[in-house]
Amino acid sequence: MSLANQAETAASPPIKVAVVRVTPFQQNASLVACAKTGRAAVVDPGGDLDRILEVIDQAGVTVEKILITHGHVDHAAGAAELALRLGVPVEGPGEADAFLLAELSEKGREYGFPADPLTPDRWLAEGDTVTVGEQVFRVLDVPGHSPGHVVFVHDGARLVIAGDTLFAGSVGRTDMSYGDGELLIAGIVAKLLPLGDDFTVLPGHGPATTIAREKAKNPFLQG
């Protein structure tokens, strides 16, 4: 799989993104690369690490970190092992998801795929930034699906890596004991929708969408 341009500028796209669907949940792990430097990050490596490593090799980039949006097993199960293989740090999610990261092995056994508990090198919170090569992503807190869920926003590329907050035609599930549907919708409305209609949304599952499309058609955001 080759890297696909996620945004165009007058000169060249600042970042390139390749999506790798992993785990039985078909989660969107992504390889995000700085076009200028060839430095990259893997976002939400939930599993199928050999496939992710193959995409990294095909892209010819150097991974410098792993980014995690939240602590669910399909997003974080492979992060500890991949960090060890690549010799890179893990950044994110928010510290309120520590309990989810601690139980990854148990959840992996429950769902039938490998998972290792994870303590990130850096917890993230609203107002932080993360870098990928020369590119800077803003961090926003959007809890509700999980208490420590964060999203990554690249203003120049008009891209939000949304994890399990906003999907094409849907939003993240909140029927877990710690879920909060009202909080999730409030965060989407207050923080994601104002980013701009032209923002591409890369969700944790399913196809990419845009803020404009979700404003107009997402049934969870109407009324």
PDB file of C-alpha atoms in Angstrom:
ATOM      1  CA  MET A   1       0.000   0.000   0.000  1.00  0.00           C
ATOM      2  CA  SER A   2       1.436   3.333  -0.992  1.00  0.00           C
ATOM      3  CA  LEU A   3       0.957   6.549   0.894  1.00  0.00           C
ATOM      4  CA  ALA A   4      -1.987   8.595  -0.329  1.00  0.00           C
ATOM      5  CA  ASN A   5      -1.976  12.374  -0.245  1.00  0.00           C
ATOM      6  CA  GLN A   6      -4.365  13.603   2.404  1.00  0.00           C
ATOM      7  CA  ALA A   7      -4.158  17.299   1.555  1.00  0.00           C
ATOM      8  CA  GLU A   8      -2.743  19.471  -1.195  1.00  0.00           C
ATOM      9  CA  THR A   9      -1.029  22.833  -0.857  1.00  0.00           C
ATOM     10  CA  ALA A  10       0.270  25.207  -3.491  1.00  0.00           C
ATOM     11  CA  ALA A  11       3.666  23.519  -3.247  1.00  0.00           C
ATOM     12  CA  SER A  12       3.215  19.934  -2.063  1.00  0.00           C
ATOM     13  CA  PRO A  13       1.128  18.010   0.451  1.00  0.00           C
ATOM     14  CA  PRO A  14       2.530  18.564   3.952  1.00  0.00           C
ATOM     15  CA  ILE A  15       1.562  15.097   5.129  1.00  0.00           C
ATOM     16  CA  LYS A  16       0.791  11.746   3.592  1.00  0.00           C
ATOM     17  CA  VAL A  17      -1.416   9.093   5.134  1.00  0.00           C
ATOM     18  CA  ALA A  18      -1.791   5.356   4.601  1.00  0.00           C
ATOM     19  CA  VAL A  19      -4.584   3.472   6.344  1.00  0.00           C
ATOM     20  CA  VAL A  20      -4.193  -0.176   7.368  1.00  0.00           C
ATOM     21  CA  ARG A  21      -7.303  -1.945   8.633  1.00  0.00           C
ATOM     22  CA  VAL A  22      -6.307  -4.191  11.523  1.00  0.00           C
ATOM     23  CA  THR A  23      -7.796  -6.616  14.054  1.00  0.00           C
ATOM     24  CA  PRO A  24     -11.158  -8.389  13.739  1.00  0.00           C
ATOM     25  CA  PHE A  25     -12.721  -4.970  14.381  1.00  0.00           C
ATOM     26  CA  GLN A  26     -11.309  -3.591  11.092  1.00  0.00           C
ATOM     27  CA  GLN A  27      -9.814  -0.648  12.923  1.00  0.00           C
ATOM     28  CA  ASN A  28      -8.118   2.108  10.906  1.00  0.00           C
ATOM     29  CA  ALA A  29      -4.490   2.108  11.977  1.00  0.00           C
ATOM     30  CA  SER A  30      -2.682   4.828  10.056  1.00  0.00           C
ATOM     31  CA  LEU A  31       0.813   5.740   8.986  1.00  0.00           C
ATOM     32  CA  VAL A  32       1.158   9.515   8.968  1.00  0.00           C
ATOM     33  CA  ALA A  33       4.301  10.922   7.344  1.00  0.00           C
ATOM     34  CA  CYS A  34       5.864  14.349   7.004  1.00  0.00           C
ATOM     35  CA  ALA A  35       6.325  14.741   3.261  1.00  0.00           C
ATOM     36  CA  LYS A  36       9.399  16.934   3.650  1.00  0.00           C
ATOM     37  CA  THR A  37      11.412  14.840   6.101  1.00  0.00           C
ATOM     38  CA  GLY A  38      10.111  11.316   5.612  1.00  0.00           C
ATOM     39  CA  ARG A  39       9.603  11.040   9.364  1.00  0.00           C
ATOM     40  CA  ALA A  40       6.395   9.300  10.388  1.00  0.00           C
ATOM     41  CA  ALA A  41       4.107   8.174  13.192  1.00  0.00           C
ATOM     42  CA  VAL A  42       1.883   5.124  13.487  1.00  0.00           C
ATOM     43  CA  VAL A  43      -1.504   6.005  14.924  1.00  0.00           C
ATOM     44  CA  ASP A  44      -3.523   3.373  16.809  1.00  0.00           C
ATOM     45  CA  PRO A  45      -1.668   0.141  15.975  1.00  0.00           C
ATOM     46  CA  GLY A  46      -4.269  -2.228  17.376  1.00  0.00           C
ATOM     47  CA  GLY A  47      -2.721  -5.350  15.892  1.00  0.00           C
ATOM     48  CA  ASP A  48      -1.590  -7.106  12.701  1.00  0.00           C
ATOM     49  CA  LEU A  49       1.841  -5.577  13.203  1.00  0.00           C
ATOM     50  CA  ASP A  50       3.473  -7.416  10.300  1.00  0.00           C
ATOM     51  CA  ARG A  51       1.021  -5.725   7.931  1.00  0.00           C
ATOM     52  CA  ILE A  52       1.767  -2.341   9.481  1.00  0.00           C
ATOM     53  CA  LEU A  53       5.508  -2.937   9.211  1.00  0.00           C
ATOM     54  CA  GLU A  54       5.095  -3.922   5.565  1.00  0.00           C
ATOM     55  CA  VAL A  55       3.347  -0.621   4.825  1.00  0.00           C
ATOM     56  CA  ILE A  56       6.127   1.266   6.631  1.00  0.00           C
ATOM     57  CA  ASP A  57       8.737  -0.526   4.538  1.00  0.00           C
ATOM     58  CA  GLN A  58       6.866   0.126   1.280  1.00  0.00           C
ATOM     59  CA  ALA A  59       6.509   3.806   2.143  1.00  0.00           C
ATOM     60  CA  GLY A  60      10.222   4.207   2.798  1.00  0.00           C
ATOM     61  CA  VAL A  61       9.670   6.380   5.871  1.00  0.00           C
ATOM     62  CA  THR A  62      11.259   6.444   9.321  1.00  0.00           C
ATOM     63  CA  VAL A  63       8.804   6.004  12.166  1.00  0.00           C
ATOM     64  CA  GLU A  64       9.712   8.196  15.128  1.00  0.00           C
ATOM     65  CA  LYS A  65       6.748   7.606  17.440  1.00  0.00           C
ATOM     66  CA  ILE A  66       3.421   5.909  18.019  1.00  0.00           C
ATOM     67  CA  LEU A  67       0.289   7.950  18.732  1.00  0.00           C
ATOM     68  CA  ILE A  68      -2.771   6.571  20.538  1.00  0.00           C
ATOM     69  CA  THR A  69      -6.219   8.168  20.477  1.00  0.00           C
ATOM     70  CA  HIS A  70      -7.697   6.013  23.259  1.00  0.00           C
ATOM     71  CA  GLY A  71      -7.172   2.864  25.253  1.00  0.00           C
ATOM     72  CA  HIS A  72      -9.492   0.332  23.632  1.00  0.00           C
ATOM     73  CA  VAL A  73      -7.950  -2.971  22.596  1.00  0.00           C
ATOM     74  CA  ASP A  74      -8.539  -2.564  18.854  1.00  0.00           C
ATOM     75  CA  HIS A  75      -6.616   0.727  18.913  1.00  0.00           C
ATOM     76  CA  ALA A  76      -3.828   0.075  21.397  1.00  0.00           C
ATOM     77  CA  ALA A  77      -3.214  -3.686  21.669  1.00  0.00           C
ATOM     78  CA  GLY A  78      -0.142  -3.712  19.437  1.00  0.00           C
ATOM     79  CA  ALA A  79       1.400  -0.449  20.569  1.00  0.00           C
ATOM     80  CA  ALA A  80       3.774  -1.819  23.231  1.00  0.00           C
ATOM     81  CA  GLU A  81       5.185  -4.491  20.922  1.00  0.00           C
ATOM     82  CA  LEU A  82       5.490  -2.149  17.950  1.00  0.00           C
ATOM     83  CA  ALA A  83       7.251   0.440  20.100  1.00  0.00           C
ATOM     84  CA  LEU A  84       9.715  -2.257  21.174  1.00  0.00           C
ATOM     85  CA  ARG A  85      10.317  -3.436  17.612  1.00  0.00           C
ATOM     86  CA  LEU A  86      10.873   0.070  16.283  1.00  0.00           C
ATOM     87  CA  GLY A  87      12.578   1.547  19.348  1.00  0.00           C
ATOM     88  CA  VAL A  88      10.224   4.530  19.497  1.00  0.00           C
ATOM     89  CA  PRO A  89       8.109   6.212  22.214  1.00  0.00           C
ATOM     90  CA  VAL A  90       4.345   6.102  22.592  1.00  0.00           C
ATOM     91  CA  GLU A  91       2.376   9.321  23.053  1.00  0.00           C
ATOM     92  CA  GLY A  92      -1.259   9.391  24.157  1.00  0.00           C
ATOM     93  CA  PRO A  93      -3.984   8.909  25.036  1.00  0.00           C
ATOM     94  CA  GLY A  94      -5.212  10.974  27.975  1.00  0.00           C
ATOM     95  CA  GLU A  95      -4.324   9.639  31.411  1.00  0.00           C
ATOM     96  CA  ALA A  96      -7.977   8.942  32.207  1.00  0.00           C
ATOM     97  CA  ASP A  97      -7.651   5.896  29.911  1.00  0.00           C
ATOM     98  CA  ALA A  98      -4.903   4.334  32.049  1.00  0.00           C
ATOM     99  CA  PHE A  99      -7.292   1.667  33.348  1.00  0.00           C
ATOM    100  CA  LEU A 100      -8.102   0.582  29.792  1.00  0.00           C
ATOM    101  CA  LEU A 101      -4.433   0.301  28.857  1.00  0.00           C
ATOM    102  CA  ALA A 102      -3.750  -1.768  31.976  1.00  0.00           C
ATOM    103  CA  GLU A 103      -6.362  -4.382  31.001  1.00  0.00           C
ATOM    104  CA  LEU A 104      -5.330  -4.801  27.355  1.00  0.00           C
ATOM    105  CA  SER A 105      -4.020  -8.346  27.821  1.00  0.00           C
ATOM    106  CA  GLU A 106      -7.308  -9.447  29.357  1.00  0.00           C
ATOM    107  CA  LYS A 107      -9.301  -7.809  26.558  1.00  0.00           C
ATOM    108  CA  GLY A 108      -7.050  -9.363  23.923  1.00  0.00           C
ATOM    109  CA  ARG A 109      -7.733 -12.839  25.327  1.00  0.00           C
ATOM    110  CA  GLU A 110     -11.442 -12.050  25.370  1.00  0.00           C
ATOM    111  CA  TYR A 111     -11.463 -11.088  21.702  1.00  0.00           C
ATOM    112  CA  GLY A 112      -8.875 -13.587  20.497  1.00  0.00           C
ATOM    113  CA  PHE A 113      -5.897 -11.527  19.376  1.00  0.00           C
ATOM    114  CA  PRO A 114      -2.561 -10.559  20.961  1.00  0.00           C
ATOM    115  CA  ALA A 115      -2.496  -7.572  23.281  1.00  0.00           C
ATOM    116  CA  ASP A 116       0.031  -6.158  25.721  1.00  0.00           C
ATOM    117  CA  PRO A 117      -0.589  -3.687  28.547  1.00  0.00           C
ATOM    118  CA  LEU A 118       0.742  -0.237  27.802  1.00  0.00           C
ATOM    119  CA  THR A 119       2.097   2.700  29.742  1.00  0.00           C
ATOM    120  CA  PRO A 120       2.776   5.518  27.271  1.00  0.00           C
ATOM    121  CA  ASP A 121       5.916   7.586  27.426  1.00  0.00           C
ATOM    122  CA  ARG A 122       3.750  10.698  27.364  1.00  0.00           C
ATOM    123  CA  TRP A 123       0.164  11.235  28.362  1.00  0.00           C
ATOM    124  CA  LEU A 124      -1.647  13.839  26.258  1.00  0.00           C
ATOM    125  CA  ALA A 125      -4.199  16.510  27.106  1.00  0.00           C
ATOM    126  CA  GLU A 126      -6.028  19.414  25.501  1.00  0.00           C
ATOM    127  CA  GLY A 127      -3.598  22.100  24.402  1.00  0.00           C
ATOM    128  CA  ASP A 128      -0.665  19.756  23.846  1.00  0.00           C
ATOM    129  CA  THR A 129       0.914  19.321  20.437  1.00  0.00           C
ATOM    130  CA  VAL A 130       2.605  16.322  18.869  1.00  0.00           C
ATOM    131  CA  THR A 131       5.128  16.508  16.069  1.00  0.00           C
ATOM    132  CA  VAL A 132       5.731  14.217  13.113  1.00  0.00           C
ATOM    133  CA  GLY A 133       8.876  15.352  11.381  1.00  0.00           C
ATOM    134  CA  GLU A 134       8.272  19.073  10.846  1.00  0.00           C
ATOM    135  CA  GLN A 135       4.493  18.731  11.058  1.00  0.00           C
ATOM    136  CA  VAL A 136       2.564  19.763  14.178  1.00  0.00           C
ATOM    137  CA  PHE A 137      -0.741  18.287  15.302  1.00  0.00           C
ATOM    138  CA  ARG A 138      -2.908  19.916  17.949  1.00  0.00           C
ATOM    139  CA  VAL A 139      -4.372  17.652  20.621  1.00  0.00           C
ATOM    140  CA  LEU A 140      -8.031  17.977  21.602  1.00  0.00           C
ATOM    141  CA  ASP A 141      -9.809  16.124  24.404  1.00  0.00           C
ATOM    142  CA  VAL A 142     -13.044  14.547  23.155  1.00  0.00           C
ATOM    143  CA  PRO A 143     -14.170  12.127  25.892  1.00  0.00           C
ATOM    144  CA  GLY A 144     -17.371  10.120  26.011  1.00  0.00           C
ATOM    145  CA  HIS A 145     -16.424   6.983  24.101  1.00  0.00           C
ATOM    146  CA  SER A 146     -13.621   6.663  26.629  1.00  0.00           C
ATOM    147  CA  PRO A 147     -12.655   9.055  29.420  1.00  0.00           C
ATOM    148  CA  GLY A 148      -9.212   9.894  28.019  1.00  0.00           C
ATOM    149  CA  HIS A 149      -9.972  10.005  24.293  1.00  0.00           C
ATOM    150  CA  VAL A 150      -7.919  12.518  22.301  1.00  0.00           C
ATOM    151  CA  VAL A 151      -7.940  13.506  18.645  1.00  0.00           C
ATOM    152  CA  PHE A 152      -5.144  14.901  16.477  1.00  0.00           C
ATOM    153  CA  VAL A 153      -5.711  17.991  14.327  1.00  0.00           C
ATOM    154  CA  HIS A 154      -3.449  19.186  11.494  1.00  0.00           C
ATOM    155  CA  ASP A 155      -4.679  22.625  10.465  1.00  0.00           C
ATOM    156  CA  GLY A 156      -2.493  22.964   7.371  1.00  0.00           C
ATOM    157  CA  ALA A 157      -3.597  19.636   5.928  1.00  0.00           C
ATOM    158  CA  ARG A 158      -7.208  20.217   7.066  1.00  0.00           C
ATOM    159  CA  LEU A 159      -7.217  16.776   8.695  1.00  0.00           C
ATOM    160  CA  VAL A 160      -8.510  15.415  12.004  1.00  0.00           C
ATOM    161  CA  ILE A 161      -7.556  11.925  13.105  1.00  0.00           C
ATOM    162  CA  ALA A 162     -10.690  11.323  15.114  1.00  0.00           C
ATOM    163  CA  GLY A 163     -10.401   7.843  16.606  1.00  0.00           C
ATOM    164  CA  ASP A 164     -13.800   6.645  17.792  1.00  0.00           C
ATOM    165  CA  THR A 165     -15.467  10.030  18.180  1.00  0.00           C
ATOM    166  CA  LEU A 166     -16.969  10.996  14.804  1.00  0.00           C
ATOM    167  CA  PHE A 167     -17.624   8.494  11.998  1.00  0.00           C
ATOM    168  CA  ALA A 168     -19.189   8.712   8.563  1.00  0.00           C
ATOM    169  CA  GLY A 169     -22.860   8.787   9.534  1.00  0.00           C
ATOM    170  CA  SER A 170     -22.330   7.849  13.157  1.00  0.00           C
ATOM    171  CA  VAL A 171     -20.455   8.493  16.411  1.00  0.00           C
ATOM    172  CA  GLY A 172     -18.558   6.342  18.863  1.00  0.00           C
ATOM    173  CA  ARG A 173     -20.493   3.936  21.049  1.00  0.00           C
ATOM    174  CA  THR A 174     -21.065   4.992  24.651  1.00  0.00           C
ATOM    175  CA  ASP A 175     -22.900   1.989  26.122  1.00  0.00           C
ATOM    176  CA  MET A 176     -19.946   0.964  28.298  1.00  0.00           C
ATOM    177  CA  SER A 177     -20.110   1.617  32.043  1.00  0.00           C
ATOM    178  CA  TYR A 178     -17.772   4.586  31.616  1.00  0.00           C
ATOM    179  CA  GLY A 179     -19.364   5.882  28.408  1.00  0.00           C
ATOM    180  CA  ASP A 180     -21.138   9.222  28.225  1.00  0.00           C
ATOM    181  CA  GLY A 181     -23.147   9.915  25.095  1.00  0.00           C
ATOM    182  CA  GLU A 182     -24.071  13.476  25.967  1.00  0.00           C
ATOM    183  CA  LEU A 183     -20.438  14.321  26.687  1.00  0.00           C
ATOM    184  CA  LEU A 184     -19.322  12.801  23.388  1.00  0.00           C
ATOM    185  CA  ILE A 185     -21.871  14.711  21.311  1.00  0.00           C
ATOM    186  CA  ALA A 186     -21.068  17.927  23.173  1.00  0.00           C
ATOM    187  CA  GLY A 187     -17.372  17.472  22.420  1.00  0.00           C
ATOM    188  CA  ILE A 188     -17.993  16.780  18.743  1.00  0.00           C
ATOM    189  CA  VAL A 189     -20.232  19.844  18.428  1.00  0.00           C
ATOM    190  CA  ALA A 190     -17.946  22.160  20.388  1.00  0.00           C
ATOM    191  CA  LYS A 191     -14.554  20.999  19.145  1.00  0.00           C
ATOM    192  CA  LEU A 192     -14.758  19.065  15.871  1.00  0.00           C
ATOM    193  CA  LEU A 193     -17.527  20.729  13.889  1.00  0.00           C
ATOM    194  CA  PRO A 194     -15.993  24.229  14.256  1.00  0.00           C
ATOM    195  CA  LEU A 195     -12.734  23.036  12.681  1.00  0.00           C
ATOM    196  CA  GLY A 196     -14.182  23.813   9.248  1.00  0.00           C
ATOM    197  CA  ASP A 197     -16.389  22.194   6.635  1.00  0.00           C
ATOM    198  CA  ASP A 198     -13.376  21.328   4.482  1.00  0.00           C
ATOM    199  CA  PHE A 199     -11.677  19.219   7.156  1.00  0.00           C
ATOM    200  CA  THR A 200     -11.249  15.553   6.311  1.00  0.00           C
ATOM    201  CA  VAL A 201     -12.168  13.248   9.180  1.00  0.00           C
ATOM    202  CA  LEU A 202     -10.177  10.019   9.445  1.00  0.00           C
ATOM    203  CA  PRO A 203     -12.214   7.900  11.866  1.00  0.00           C
ATOM    204  CA  GLY A 204     -11.212   4.816  13.787  1.00  0.00           C
ATOM    205  CA  HIS A 205     -13.433   2.592  11.637  1.00  0.00           C
ATOM    206  CA  GLY A 206     -14.969   2.866   8.199  1.00  0.00           C
ATOM    207  CA  PRO A 207     -14.430   5.408   5.431  1.00  0.00           C
ATOM    208  CA  ALA A 208     -13.096   8.930   5.713  1.00  0.00           C
ATOM    209  CA  THR A 209     -15.621  11.729   5.672  1.00  0.00           C
ATOM    210  CA  THR A 210     -15.727  15.518   5.987  1.00  0.00           C
ATOM    211  CA  ILE A 211     -17.013  17.885   8.616  1.00  0.00           C
ATOM    212  CA  ALA A 212     -19.440  19.354   6.051  1.00  0.00           C
ATOM    213  CA  ARG A 213     -20.912  15.952   5.266  1.00  0.00           C
ATOM    214  CA  GLU A 214     -21.388  15.063   8.912  1.00  0.00           C
ATOM    215  CA  LYS A 215     -22.953  18.415   9.737  1.00  0.00           C
ATOM    216  CA  ALA A 216     -25.488  17.868   6.978  1.00  0.00           C
ATOM    217  CA  LYS A 217     -26.196  14.146   7.203  1.00  0.00           C
ATOM    218  CA  ASN A 218     -25.066  12.587  10.481  1.00  0.00           C
ATOM    219  CA  PRO A 219     -28.280  11.671  12.336  1.00  0.00           C
ATOM    220  CA  PHE A 220     -26.574  12.004  15.724  1.00  0.00           C
ATOM    221  CA  LEU A 221     -25.811  15.666  15.031  1.00  0.00           C
ATOM    222  CA  GLN A 222     -29.208  16.840  13.842  1.00  0.00           C
ATOM    223  CA  GLY A 223     -31.587  18.849  15.982  1.00  0.00           C
TER     224      GLY A 223
END
